[in-house]
Coordinates of C-alpha atoms and ligand atoms in Angstrom, one line a residue:
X1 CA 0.0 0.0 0.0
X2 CA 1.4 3.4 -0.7
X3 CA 1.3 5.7 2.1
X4 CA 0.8 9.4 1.2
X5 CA 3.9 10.2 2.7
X6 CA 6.5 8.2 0.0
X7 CA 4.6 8.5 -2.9
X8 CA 3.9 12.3 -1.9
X9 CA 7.4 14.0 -1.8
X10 CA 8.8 13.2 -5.1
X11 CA 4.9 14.3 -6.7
X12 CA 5.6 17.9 -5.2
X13 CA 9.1 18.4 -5.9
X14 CA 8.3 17.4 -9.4
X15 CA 5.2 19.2 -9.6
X16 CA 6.9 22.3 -7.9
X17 CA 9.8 22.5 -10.8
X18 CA 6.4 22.3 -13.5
X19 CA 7.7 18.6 -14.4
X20 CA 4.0 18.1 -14.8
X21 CA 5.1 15.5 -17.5
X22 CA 7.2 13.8 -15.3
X23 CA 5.0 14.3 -12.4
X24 CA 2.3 12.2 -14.4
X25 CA 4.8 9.7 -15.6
X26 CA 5.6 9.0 -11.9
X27 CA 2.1 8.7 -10.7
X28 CA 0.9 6.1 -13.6
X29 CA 4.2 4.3 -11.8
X30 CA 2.7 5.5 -8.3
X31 CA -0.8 3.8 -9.2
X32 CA 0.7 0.7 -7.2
X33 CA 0.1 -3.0 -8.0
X34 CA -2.2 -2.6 -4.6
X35 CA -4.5 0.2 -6.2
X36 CA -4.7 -1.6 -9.7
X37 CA -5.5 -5.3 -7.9
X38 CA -8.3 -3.2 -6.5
X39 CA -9.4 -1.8 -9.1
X40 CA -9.7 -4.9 -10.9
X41 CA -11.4 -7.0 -8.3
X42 CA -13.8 -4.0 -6.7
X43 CA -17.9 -4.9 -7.8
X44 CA -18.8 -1.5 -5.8
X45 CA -17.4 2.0 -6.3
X46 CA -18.1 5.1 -5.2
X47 CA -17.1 8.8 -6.3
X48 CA -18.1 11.7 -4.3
X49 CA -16.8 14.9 -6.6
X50 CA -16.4 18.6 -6.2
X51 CA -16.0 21.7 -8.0
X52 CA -12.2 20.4 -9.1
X53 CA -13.2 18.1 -11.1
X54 CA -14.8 20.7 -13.8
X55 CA -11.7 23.3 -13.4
X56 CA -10.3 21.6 -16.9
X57 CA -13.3 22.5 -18.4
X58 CA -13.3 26.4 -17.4
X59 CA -15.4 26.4 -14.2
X60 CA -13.6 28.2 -11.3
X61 CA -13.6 26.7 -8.2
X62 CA -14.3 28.4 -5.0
X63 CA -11.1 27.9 -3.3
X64 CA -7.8 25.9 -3.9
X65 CA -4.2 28.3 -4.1
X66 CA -5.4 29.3 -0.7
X67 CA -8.4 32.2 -0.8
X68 CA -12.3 31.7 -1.3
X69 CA -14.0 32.9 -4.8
X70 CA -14.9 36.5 -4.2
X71 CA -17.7 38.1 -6.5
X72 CA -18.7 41.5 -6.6
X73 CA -16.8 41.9 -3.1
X74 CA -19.0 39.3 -1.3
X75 CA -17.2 36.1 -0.3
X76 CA -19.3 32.7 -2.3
X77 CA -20.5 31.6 0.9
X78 CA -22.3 34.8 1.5
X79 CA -23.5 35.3 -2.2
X80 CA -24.6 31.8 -2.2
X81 CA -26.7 32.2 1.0
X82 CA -29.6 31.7 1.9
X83 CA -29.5 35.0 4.4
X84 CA -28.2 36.6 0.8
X85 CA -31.1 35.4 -1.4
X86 CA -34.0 36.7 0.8
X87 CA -32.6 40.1 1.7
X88 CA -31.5 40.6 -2.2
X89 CA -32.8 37.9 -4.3
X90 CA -32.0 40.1 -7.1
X91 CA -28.1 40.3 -6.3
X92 CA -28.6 36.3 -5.9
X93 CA -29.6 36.0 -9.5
X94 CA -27.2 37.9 -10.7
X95 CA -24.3 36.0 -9.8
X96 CA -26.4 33.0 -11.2
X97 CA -27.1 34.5 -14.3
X98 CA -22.7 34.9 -14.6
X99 CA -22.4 31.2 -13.3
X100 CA -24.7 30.4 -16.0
X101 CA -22.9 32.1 -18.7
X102 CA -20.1 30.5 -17.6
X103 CA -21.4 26.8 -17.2
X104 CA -23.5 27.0 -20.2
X105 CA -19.9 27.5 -22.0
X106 CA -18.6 24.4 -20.0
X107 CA -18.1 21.1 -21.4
X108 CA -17.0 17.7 -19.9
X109 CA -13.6 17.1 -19.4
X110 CA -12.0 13.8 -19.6
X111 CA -12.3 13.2 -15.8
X112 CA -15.9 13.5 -16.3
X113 CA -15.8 11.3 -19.3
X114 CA -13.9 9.2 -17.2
X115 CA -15.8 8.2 -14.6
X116 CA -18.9 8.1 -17.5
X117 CA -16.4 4.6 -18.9
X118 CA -16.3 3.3 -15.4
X119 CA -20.0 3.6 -14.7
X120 CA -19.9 0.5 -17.1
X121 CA -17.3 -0.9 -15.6
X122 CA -18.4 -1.7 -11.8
X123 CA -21.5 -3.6 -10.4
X124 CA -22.4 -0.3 -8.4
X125 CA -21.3 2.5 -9.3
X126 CA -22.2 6.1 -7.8
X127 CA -21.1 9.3 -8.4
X128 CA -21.5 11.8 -5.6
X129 CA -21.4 15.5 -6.9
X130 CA -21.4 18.7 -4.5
X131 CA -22.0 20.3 -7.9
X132 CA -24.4 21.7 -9.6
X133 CA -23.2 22.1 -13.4
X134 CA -24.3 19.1 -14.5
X135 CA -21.3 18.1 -16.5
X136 CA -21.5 14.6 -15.2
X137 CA -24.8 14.2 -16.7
X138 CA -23.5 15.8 -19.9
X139 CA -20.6 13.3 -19.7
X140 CA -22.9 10.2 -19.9
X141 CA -23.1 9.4 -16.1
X142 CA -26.6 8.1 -15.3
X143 CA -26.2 7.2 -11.1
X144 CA -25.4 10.8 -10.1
X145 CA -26.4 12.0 -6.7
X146 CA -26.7 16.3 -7.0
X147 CA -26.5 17.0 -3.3
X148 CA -26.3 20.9 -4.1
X149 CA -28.8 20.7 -6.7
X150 CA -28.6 21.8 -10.1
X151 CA -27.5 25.1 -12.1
X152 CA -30.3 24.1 -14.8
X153 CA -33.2 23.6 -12.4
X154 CA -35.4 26.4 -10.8
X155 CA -38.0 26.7 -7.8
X156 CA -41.0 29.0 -7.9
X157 CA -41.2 30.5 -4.1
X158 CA -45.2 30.8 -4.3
X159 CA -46.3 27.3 -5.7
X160 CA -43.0 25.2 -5.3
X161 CA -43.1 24.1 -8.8
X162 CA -39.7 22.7 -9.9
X163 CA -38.7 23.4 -13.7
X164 CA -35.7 23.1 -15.8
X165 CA -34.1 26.4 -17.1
X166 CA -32.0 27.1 -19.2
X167 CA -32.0 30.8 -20.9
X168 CA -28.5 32.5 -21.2
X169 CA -29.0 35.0 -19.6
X170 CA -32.1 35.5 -18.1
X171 CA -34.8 37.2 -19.7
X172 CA -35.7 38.7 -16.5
X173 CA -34.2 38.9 -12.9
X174 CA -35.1 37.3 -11.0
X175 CA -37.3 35.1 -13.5
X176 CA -41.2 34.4 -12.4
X177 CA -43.0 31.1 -12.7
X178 CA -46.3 30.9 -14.7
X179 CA -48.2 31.3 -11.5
X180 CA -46.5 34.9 -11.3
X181 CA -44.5 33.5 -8.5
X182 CA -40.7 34.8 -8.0
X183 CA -38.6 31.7 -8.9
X184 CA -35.1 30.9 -7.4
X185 CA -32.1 28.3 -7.6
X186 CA -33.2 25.1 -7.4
X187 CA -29.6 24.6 -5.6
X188 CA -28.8 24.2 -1.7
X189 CA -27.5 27.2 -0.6
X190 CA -25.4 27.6 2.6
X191 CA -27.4 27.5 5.5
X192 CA -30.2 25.5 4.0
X193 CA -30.8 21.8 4.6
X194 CA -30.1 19.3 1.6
X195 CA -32.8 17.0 -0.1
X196 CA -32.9 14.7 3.1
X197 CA -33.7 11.8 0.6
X198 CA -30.6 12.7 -2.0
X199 CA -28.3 13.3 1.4
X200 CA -29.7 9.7 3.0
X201 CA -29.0 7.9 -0.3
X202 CA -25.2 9.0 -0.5
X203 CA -24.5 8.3 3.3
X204 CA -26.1 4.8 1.9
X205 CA -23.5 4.2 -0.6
X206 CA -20.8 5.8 1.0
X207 CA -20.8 3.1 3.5
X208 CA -21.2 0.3 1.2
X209 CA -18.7 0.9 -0.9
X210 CA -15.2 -0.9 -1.7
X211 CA -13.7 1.7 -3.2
X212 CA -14.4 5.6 -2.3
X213 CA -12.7 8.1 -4.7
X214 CA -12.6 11.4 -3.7
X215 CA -12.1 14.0 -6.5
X216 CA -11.6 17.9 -6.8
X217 CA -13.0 18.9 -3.4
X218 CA -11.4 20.9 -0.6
X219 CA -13.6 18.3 1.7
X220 CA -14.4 21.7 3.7
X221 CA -18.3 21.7 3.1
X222 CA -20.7 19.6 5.5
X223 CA -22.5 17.4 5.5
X224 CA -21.2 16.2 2.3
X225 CA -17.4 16.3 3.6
X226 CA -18.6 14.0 6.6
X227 CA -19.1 11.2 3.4
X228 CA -15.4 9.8 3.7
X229 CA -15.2 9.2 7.1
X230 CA -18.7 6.9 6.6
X231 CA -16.8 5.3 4.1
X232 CA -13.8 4.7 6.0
X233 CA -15.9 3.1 8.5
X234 CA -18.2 1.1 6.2
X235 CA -14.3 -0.3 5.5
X236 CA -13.5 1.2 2.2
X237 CA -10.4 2.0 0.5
X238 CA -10.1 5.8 -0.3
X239 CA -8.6 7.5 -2.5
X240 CA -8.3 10.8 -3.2
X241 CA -7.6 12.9 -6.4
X242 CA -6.5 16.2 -5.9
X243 CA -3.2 18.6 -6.9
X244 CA -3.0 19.8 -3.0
X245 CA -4.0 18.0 0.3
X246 CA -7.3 18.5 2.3
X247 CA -8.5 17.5 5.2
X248 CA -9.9 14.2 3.9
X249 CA -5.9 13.5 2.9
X250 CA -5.2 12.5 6.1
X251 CA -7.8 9.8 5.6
X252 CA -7.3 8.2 2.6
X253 CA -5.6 5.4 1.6
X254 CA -4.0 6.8 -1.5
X255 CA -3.4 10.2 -2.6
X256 CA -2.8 10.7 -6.7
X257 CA -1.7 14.0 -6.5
X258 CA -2.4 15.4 -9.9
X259 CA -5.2 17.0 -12.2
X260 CA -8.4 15.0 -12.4
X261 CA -8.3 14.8 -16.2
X262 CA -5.0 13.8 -16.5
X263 CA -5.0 11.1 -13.3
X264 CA -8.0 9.1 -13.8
X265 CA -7.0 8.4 -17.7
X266 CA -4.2 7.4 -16.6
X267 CA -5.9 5.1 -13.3
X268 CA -8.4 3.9 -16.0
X269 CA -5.5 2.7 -18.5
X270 CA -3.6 1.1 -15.6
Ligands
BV8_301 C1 -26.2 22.9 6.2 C2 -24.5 25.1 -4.1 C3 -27.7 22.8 8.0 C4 -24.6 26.6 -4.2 C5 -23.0 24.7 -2.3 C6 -20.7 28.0 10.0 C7 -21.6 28.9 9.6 C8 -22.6 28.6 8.7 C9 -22.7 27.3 8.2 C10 -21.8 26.5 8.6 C11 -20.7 26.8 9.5 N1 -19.9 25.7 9.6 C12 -20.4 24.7 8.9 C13 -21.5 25.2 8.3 C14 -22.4 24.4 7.4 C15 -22.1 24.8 6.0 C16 -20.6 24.6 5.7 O1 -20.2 23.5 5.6 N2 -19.8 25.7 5.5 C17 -18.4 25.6 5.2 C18 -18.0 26.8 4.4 C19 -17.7 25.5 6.6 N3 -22.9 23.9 5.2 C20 -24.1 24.3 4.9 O2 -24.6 25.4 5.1 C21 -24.9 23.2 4.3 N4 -26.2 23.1 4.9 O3 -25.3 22.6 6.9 O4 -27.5 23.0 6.6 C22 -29.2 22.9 8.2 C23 -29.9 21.8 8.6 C24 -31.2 21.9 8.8 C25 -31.9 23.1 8.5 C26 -31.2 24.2 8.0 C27 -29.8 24.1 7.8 C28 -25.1 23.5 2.8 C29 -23.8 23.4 2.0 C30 -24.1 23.5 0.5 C31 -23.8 24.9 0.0 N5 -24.0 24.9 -1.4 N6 -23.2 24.7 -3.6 C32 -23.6 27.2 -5.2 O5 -22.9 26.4 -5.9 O6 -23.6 28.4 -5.3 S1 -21.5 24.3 -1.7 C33 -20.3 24.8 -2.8 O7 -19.1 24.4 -2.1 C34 -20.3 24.0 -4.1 O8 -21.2 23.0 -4.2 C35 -18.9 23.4 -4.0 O9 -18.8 22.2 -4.8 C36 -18.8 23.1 -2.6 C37 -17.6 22.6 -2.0 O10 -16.5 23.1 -2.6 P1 -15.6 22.1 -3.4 O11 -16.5 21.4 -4.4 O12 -14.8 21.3 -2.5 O13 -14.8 23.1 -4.3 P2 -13.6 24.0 -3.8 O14 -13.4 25.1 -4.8 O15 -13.7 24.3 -2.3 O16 -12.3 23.0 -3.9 C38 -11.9 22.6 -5.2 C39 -10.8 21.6 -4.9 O17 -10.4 21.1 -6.2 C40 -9.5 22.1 -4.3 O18 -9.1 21.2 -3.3 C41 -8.5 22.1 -5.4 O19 -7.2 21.8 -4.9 C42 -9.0 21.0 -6.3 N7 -8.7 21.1 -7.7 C43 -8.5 22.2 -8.4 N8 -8.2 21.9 -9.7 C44 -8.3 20.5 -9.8 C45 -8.6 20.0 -8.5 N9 -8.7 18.7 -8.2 C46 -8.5 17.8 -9.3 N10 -8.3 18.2 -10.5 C47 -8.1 19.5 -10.8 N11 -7.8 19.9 -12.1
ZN302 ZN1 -45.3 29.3 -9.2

């Protein structure tokens, strides 16, 4: 088994002099015999994913190098809030309407595409996303838990009526539903509860699974960064994906320190 600490150094001196060649050339020889014989053999799988996975297709992330996405002066988690959205729903929307722009711009990467191949691959398979571009979905992904919700989706606040939506930009903001309603994100915003029915499913899987991968997120957000330590004690073997450690790295088995769409390519060939 490979313990973060020898395969780690190396990575990071290599990734620090921008050998990002060689860094790659030393993880496909990193992805041990132990990884692979697991890989092989696992029937159940499980991917919980966060907003790293989509940087190589052009969405920012919210932190990672450090500081938290700032827009318009207001930190994400406040803009994303649900304090934010009913004192100015309209300021709310507008930094929707700019993720939108972005998103709708987006396309799936080849970690995304990735983990589309494996679906086919694995008795069980689940992907666990914290977000909410739907890129998975675009990818080919079919089992995909959204426990933020979705970019696409919106909520009317008068009669509760979910619809998709998909105008960039918006015609109007914020948008109304047909019943004159104001609509908002169908996505969980900080301080709100998630769907306790999408949230009981993944704590499900997590701790069923053989093999947890954990890809792209700074495992700072709860509940959702509460999923790998169910899976270590449902008695899986984690590994995480990520160019710089997190919190979860002290609990994984295996750390592939490396860019999402370059690393799982290169797991999925071993
Ligand atoms: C809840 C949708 C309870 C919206 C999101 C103190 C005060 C207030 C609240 C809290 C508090 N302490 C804890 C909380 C709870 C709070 C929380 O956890 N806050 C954090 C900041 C401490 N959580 C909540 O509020 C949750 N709700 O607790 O409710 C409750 C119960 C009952 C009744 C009422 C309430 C709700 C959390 C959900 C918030 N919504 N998204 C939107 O998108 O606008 S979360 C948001 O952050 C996104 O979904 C995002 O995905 C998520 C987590 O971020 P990450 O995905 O990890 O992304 P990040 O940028 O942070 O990291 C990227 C990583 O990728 C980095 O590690 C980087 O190194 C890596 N990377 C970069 N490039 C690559 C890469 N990896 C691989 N390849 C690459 N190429
Ligand atoms: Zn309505």
């Amino acid at each position: 088994m490979v313990s973060p600490s020898t395969s780690f150094r190396p990575l990071l001196a290599e990734m620090r002099r921008g050998r990002y060649y060689h860094c790659l050339r030393m993880i496909q020889t990193e992805i041990t015999e132990e990884l692979k014989r697991r890989f092989r053999r696992a029937r159940r799988v499980v991917v919980l994913t966060g907003a790293g996975i989509s940087a190589e297709s052009g969405v920012p992330t919210f932190r990672g190098g450090g500081g938290s996405a700032v827009w318009k002066g207001f930190p994400f988690e406040q803009i994303s809030s649900a304090d934010m959205l009913t004192r100015d729903p309209a300021l709310v929307w507008e930094w929707f309407n700019y993720r939108r722009e972005v998103i709708s711009r987006a396309r799936p990467n080849a970690a995304h595409r990735a983990l589309a191949d494996w679906e086919k691959r694995f008795e069980s398979f689940v992907i666990i996303t914290q977000n909410i571009d739907d890129l998975h979905r675009a990818a080919g992904s079919r089992t995909v838990l959204e426990l933020h919700g979705n970019i696409w989706r919106v909520r009317c606040l008068s009669c509760g009526r979910v619809a998709e939506n998909r105008q960039v930009p918006l015609r109007e903001i914020p948008p109304k539903c047909a019943c004159g309603g104001v609509l908002r994100p169908d996505v969980v915003l900080f301080g709100e509860a998630l769907p306790g029915e999408v949230l009981h499913r993944a704590q499900t899987e997590a701790a069923r699974g053989e093999l947890f991968f954990i890809i792209g997120t700074s495992a700072i957000v709860y509940p959702a960064a509460y999923l790998p330590v169910i899976a270590r004690r449902g008695g899986a073997y984690l590994i995480e994906v990520n160019p710089e450690a997190t919190p979860a790295s002290r609990l994984v088995d295996v750390t592939l320190a490396g860019k999402a769409g370059e690393v799982l390519p290169a797991l999925s060939d071993a």
